[in-house]
């Protein structure tokens, strides 16, 4: 799932406002599996490919919130928390985002056929789940703009707090967890922070922002108006498919609690 969704889930898991205010850096641990691949030498396979429940020494307890992110992704992709990362891609995964994305597979194949760059069904299945993640975040934001703005502000505040107050600790902890160098983590955080201001993030919280993001990431021509209209139709369909987003959120929190996630921090 995308960053708004991860932030909502962690905020609601923590619950207590003072606890949240005193531990803003936990929100950056929580998104770092998606943030660290900004570094040229770090991939999403690196950041998502670790065991979900390793034993953490007391000094590393904040790294549990990296695992919180991975548990949410597992439930989103596979419908269950896996103790070990899934290495083989399954286009017929039974998680929320893949099940919801099934009606989008054929329309995505049609887009790439139309522009003369056909893709395999497996690729279309993966990209369909990305559309579900993008529209899920947007549906949450649109349902209550005030709530969405609070989540954006929380994430931006957490990033700037971590950079100003906890960067050395964060970099060393994440380096310990993944085996990266602290310098690589620090460099990526400083690069990533440029994205974390309310105005910039707000630009992506629109349907057009998501269309442009998807097109740029997945090779859809932004010079072909017909193709963009096809993508717009798919995004609108995605928005309709995730109107039940609340049916994913609370059961996800309940499943993470049931799995025994209760770190001390």
Coordinates of C-alpha atoms in Angstrom, one line a residue:
X1 CA 0.0 0.0 0.0
X2 CA 1.1 3.6 -0.4
X3 CA 2.3 6.1 2.2
X4 CA -1.1 7.6 3.2
X5 CA -2.4 4.2 4.0
X6 CA 0.6 3.1 5.9
X7 CA 0.5 6.3 7.9
X8 CA -3.2 5.9 8.8
X9 CA -2.6 2.4 9.9
X10 CA 0.3 3.2 12.2
X11 CA -1.4 6.3 13.6
X12 CA -4.4 4.2 14.5
X13 CA -2.3 1.4 15.9
X14 CA -0.4 3.8 18.2
X15 CA -3.6 5.6 19.1
X16 CA -2.4 7.9 21.9
X17 CA -1.7 11.4 20.7
X18 CA 1.2 12.0 23.2
X19 CA 2.8 8.7 22.2
X20 CA 2.6 9.8 18.6
X21 CA 4.0 13.3 19.2
X22 CA 7.0 11.8 21.2
X23 CA 7.8 9.2 18.6
X24 CA 7.3 10.8 15.2
X25 CA 10.3 9.0 13.8
X26 CA 8.3 5.7 14.0
X27 CA 6.4 6.9 10.9
X28 CA 9.6 7.1 8.9
X29 CA 10.7 3.6 10.0
X30 CA 7.2 2.6 8.8
X31 CA 7.6 4.0 5.3
X32 CA 11.3 3.4 4.8
X33 CA 10.8 0.2 2.7
X34 CA 9.3 2.4 0.0
X35 CA 11.6 5.4 0.7
X36 CA 15.0 3.7 0.6
X37 CA 14.8 2.6 -3.0
X38 CA 15.3 6.2 -4.0
X39 CA 19.0 5.3 -3.6
X40 CA 20.6 4.0 -6.8
X41 CA 22.1 1.0 -5.0
X42 CA 18.9 -0.1 -3.1
X43 CA 16.0 -1.9 -4.6
X44 CA 12.4 -2.6 -3.4
X45 CA 13.4 -6.3 -3.4
X46 CA 16.2 -5.4 -0.9
X47 CA 13.9 -3.5 1.5
X48 CA 10.9 -5.9 1.3
X49 CA 12.9 -9.1 1.2
X50 CA 13.6 -9.6 4.9
X51 CA 11.9 -11.9 7.5
X52 CA 8.8 -10.3 9.0
X53 CA 9.5 -11.3 12.6
X54 CA 13.2 -11.3 13.4
X55 CA 14.3 -11.1 17.0
X56 CA 15.3 -7.5 17.7
X57 CA 17.6 -6.5 20.5
X58 CA 16.4 -3.7 22.7
X59 CA 18.5 -1.1 21.0
X60 CA 16.8 -2.0 17.7
X61 CA 13.2 -2.1 18.8
X62 CA 12.2 0.8 16.5
X63 CA 13.0 -1.4 13.6
X64 CA 9.8 -3.3 14.4
X65 CA 8.0 -0.5 12.6
X66 CA 9.7 -1.4 9.4
X67 CA 8.2 -4.9 9.9
X68 CA 4.8 -3.2 10.5
X69 CA 5.0 -1.9 7.0
X70 CA 5.9 -5.3 5.6
X71 CA 3.1 -7.0 7.5
X72 CA 0.6 -4.5 5.9
X73 CA 2.0 -5.2 2.5
X74 CA 1.7 -9.0 3.0
X75 CA -1.9 -8.6 4.0
X76 CA -2.5 -6.3 1.0
X77 CA -0.7 -8.6 -1.5
X78 CA -1.3 -12.2 -0.2
X79 CA -4.1 -11.9 2.4
X80 CA -1.9 -13.2 5.2
X81 CA 1.3 -12.3 7.1
X82 CA 4.2 -14.4 5.9
X83 CA 7.1 -15.1 8.2
X84 CA 9.5 -15.2 5.3
X85 CA 9.3 -12.9 2.2
X86 CA 7.6 -14.3 -0.9
X87 CA 10.2 -14.6 -3.6
X88 CA 8.1 -15.8 -6.5
X89 CA 5.6 -13.4 -8.1
X90 CA 2.1 -14.8 -8.3
X91 CA -0.3 -12.7 -10.5
X92 CA -3.2 -14.6 -8.9
X93 CA -2.3 -13.6 -5.4
X94 CA -5.3 -13.5 -3.0
X95 CA -4.6 -10.2 -1.3
X96 CA -6.9 -7.2 -1.4
X97 CA -5.0 -5.3 -4.1
X98 CA -4.6 -8.2 -6.5
X99 CA -8.2 -9.3 -6.1
X100 CA -9.5 -5.8 -6.6
X101 CA -7.1 -5.3 -9.5
X102 CA -8.4 -8.2 -11.6
X103 CA -10.9 -6.2 -13.6
X104 CA -8.2 -3.8 -14.6
X105 CA -5.8 -6.4 -16.2
X106 CA -7.5 -6.6 -19.6
X107 CA -7.9 -2.8 -19.9
X108 CA -4.2 -2.4 -19.1
X109 CA -3.2 -4.9 -21.7
X110 CA -5.3 -2.9 -24.2
X111 CA -3.5 0.3 -23.4
X112 CA -0.1 -1.2 -24.1
X113 CA -1.3 -2.9 -27.2
X114 CA -2.8 0.4 -28.4
X115 CA 0.6 2.2 -28.0
X116 CA 2.5 -0.6 -29.6
X117 CA 4.4 -1.8 -26.5
X118 CA 2.5 -5.0 -25.5
X119 CA 3.2 -6.4 -22.0
X120 CA 2.6 -9.9 -20.5
X121 CA -0.4 -10.7 -18.4
X122 CA 1.9 -11.0 -15.3
X123 CA 3.1 -7.4 -15.8
X124 CA -0.5 -6.2 -16.2
X125 CA -1.5 -8.0 -13.0
X126 CA 1.3 -6.3 -11.1
X127 CA 0.4 -2.9 -12.5
X128 CA -3.2 -3.4 -11.8
X129 CA -2.4 -3.8 -8.1
X130 CA -0.4 -0.6 -8.3
X131 CA -3.5 1.3 -9.6
X132 CA -5.5 -0.2 -6.7
X133 CA -2.8 1.1 -4.2
X134 CA -2.8 4.5 -5.8
X135 CA -6.6 4.9 -5.9
X136 CA -6.9 3.4 -2.4
X137 CA -4.8 6.3 -1.0
X138 CA -6.7 8.8 -3.1
X139 CA -10.1 7.4 -2.0
X140 CA -9.1 7.7 1.7
X141 CA -8.0 11.3 1.0
X142 CA -11.2 12.2 -0.9
X143 CA -13.5 10.7 1.8
X144 CA -12.4 13.4 4.3
X145 CA -10.1 16.1 3.0
X146 CA -9.5 17.4 6.5
X147 CA -8.4 13.9 7.6
X148 CA -6.3 13.5 4.6
X149 CA -4.6 16.8 5.2
X150 CA -3.9 15.8 8.8
X151 CA -2.2 12.6 7.6
X152 CA -0.1 14.5 5.0
X153 CA 1.0 17.0 7.7
X154 CA 1.8 14.2 10.1
X155 CA 4.0 12.5 7.6
X156 CA 5.8 15.7 6.6
X157 CA 6.3 16.6 10.3
X158 CA 7.7 13.1 11.0
X159 CA 10.2 13.4 8.1
X160 CA 11.5 16.7 9.2
X161 CA 11.6 15.7 12.9
X162 CA 13.6 12.6 12.0
X163 CA 16.1 14.6 9.9
X164 CA 16.6 17.2 12.6
X165 CA 16.5 15.1 15.7
X166 CA 17.0 11.4 15.0
X167 CA 18.9 11.0 11.7
X168 CA 22.0 9.4 13.2
X169 CA 20.0 6.9 15.3
X170 CA 17.7 6.2 12.4
X171 CA 20.5 5.7 9.9
X172 CA 22.4 3.3 12.2
X173 CA 19.3 1.3 13.1
X174 CA 18.2 0.9 9.5
X175 CA 21.8 0.0 8.5
X176 CA 21.8 -2.7 11.1
X177 CA 18.5 -4.1 9.9
X178 CA 19.3 -4.2 6.2
X179 CA 23.1 -4.4 6.1
X180 CA 23.3 -1.0 4.2
X181 CA 25.9 1.6 5.2
X182 CA 24.6 4.3 7.5
X183 CA 25.9 6.8 4.9
X184 CA 23.6 5.4 2.2
X185 CA 20.6 5.6 4.5
X186 CA 21.4 9.2 5.5
X187 CA 21.9 10.2 1.9
X188 CA 18.6 8.7 0.9
X189 CA 16.8 10.4 3.8
X190 CA 18.2 13.8 2.8
X191 CA 17.1 13.2 -0.8
X192 CA 13.7 11.9 0.1
X193 CA 13.0 14.9 2.4
X194 CA 12.7 17.1 -0.6
X195 CA 9.5 15.3 -1.5
X196 CA 8.0 15.7 1.9
X197 CA 6.3 19.1 2.0
X198 CA 2.5 19.5 2.1
X199 CA 2.3 21.4 -1.2
X200 CA 4.3 18.9 -3.2
X201 CA 2.5 15.9 -1.7
X202 CA -0.9 17.5 -2.2
X203 CA -0.2 17.7 -6.0
X204 CA -0.2 13.9 -6.1
X205 CA -3.5 13.6 -4.2
X206 CA -5.6 14.2 -7.3
X207 CA -6.7 11.8 -10.0
X208 CA -4.6 13.7 -12.6
X209 CA -1.6 13.5 -10.3
X210 CA -2.0 9.7 -10.0
X211 CA -2.4 9.3 -13.7
X212 CA 0.8 11.2 -14.5
X213 CA 2.7 9.3 -11.8
X214 CA 1.5 5.9 -13.1
X215 CA 2.2 6.9 -16.8
X216 CA 5.7 8.1 -16.0
X217 CA 6.5 5.0 -13.9
X218 CA 5.1 2.4 -16.2
X219 CA 5.9 3.7 -19.7
X220 CA 2.6 5.0 -20.8
X221 CA 2.9 7.8 -23.4
X222 CA 1.8 11.1 -22.1
X223 CA 1.8 12.5 -25.7
X224 CA -1.1 10.2 -26.8
X225 CA -4.4 11.7 -25.6
X226 CA -6.4 8.6 -26.5
X227 CA -4.1 6.4 -24.4
X228 CA -4.2 8.9 -21.5
X229 CA -8.0 8.8 -21.7
X230 CA -7.9 5.0 -21.5
X231 CA -5.7 5.3 -18.4
X232 CA -8.1 7.8 -16.9
X233 CA -10.9 5.4 -17.4
X234 CA -8.9 2.7 -15.6
X235 CA -8.1 5.0 -12.7
X236 CA -11.8 5.9 -12.4
X237 CA -12.6 2.3 -12.3
X238 CA -10.0 1.8 -9.6
X239 CA -11.6 4.5 -7.5
X240 CA -14.9 2.7 -7.7
X241 CA -13.3 -0.6 -6.8
X242 CA -11.8 0.7 -3.6
X243 CA -14.8 2.6 -2.2
X244 CA -14.9 -0.2 0.4
X245 CA -11.4 0.7 1.6
X246 CA -12.5 0.7 5.3
X247 CA -13.2 -3.0 4.9
X248 CA -9.4 -3.5 4.6
X249 CA -8.2 -1.1 7.3
X250 CA -9.6 -2.3 10.5
X251 CA -9.2 -6.1 9.8
X252 CA -5.6 -5.3 8.9
X253 CA -5.0 -3.7 12.3
X254 CA -6.8 -6.6 14.0
X255 CA -4.6 -9.2 12.1
X256 CA -1.4 -7.4 13.0
X257 CA -2.4 -7.4 16.7
X258 CA -3.5 -11.0 16.5
X259 CA 0.0 -11.9 15.1
X260 CA 1.4 -10.5 18.4
X261 CA 2.9 -7.3 17.1
X262 CA 3.4 -5.3 20.3
X263 CA 6.9 -3.7 20.3
X264 CA 8.4 -1.7 23.2
X265 CA 9.7 1.6 22.0

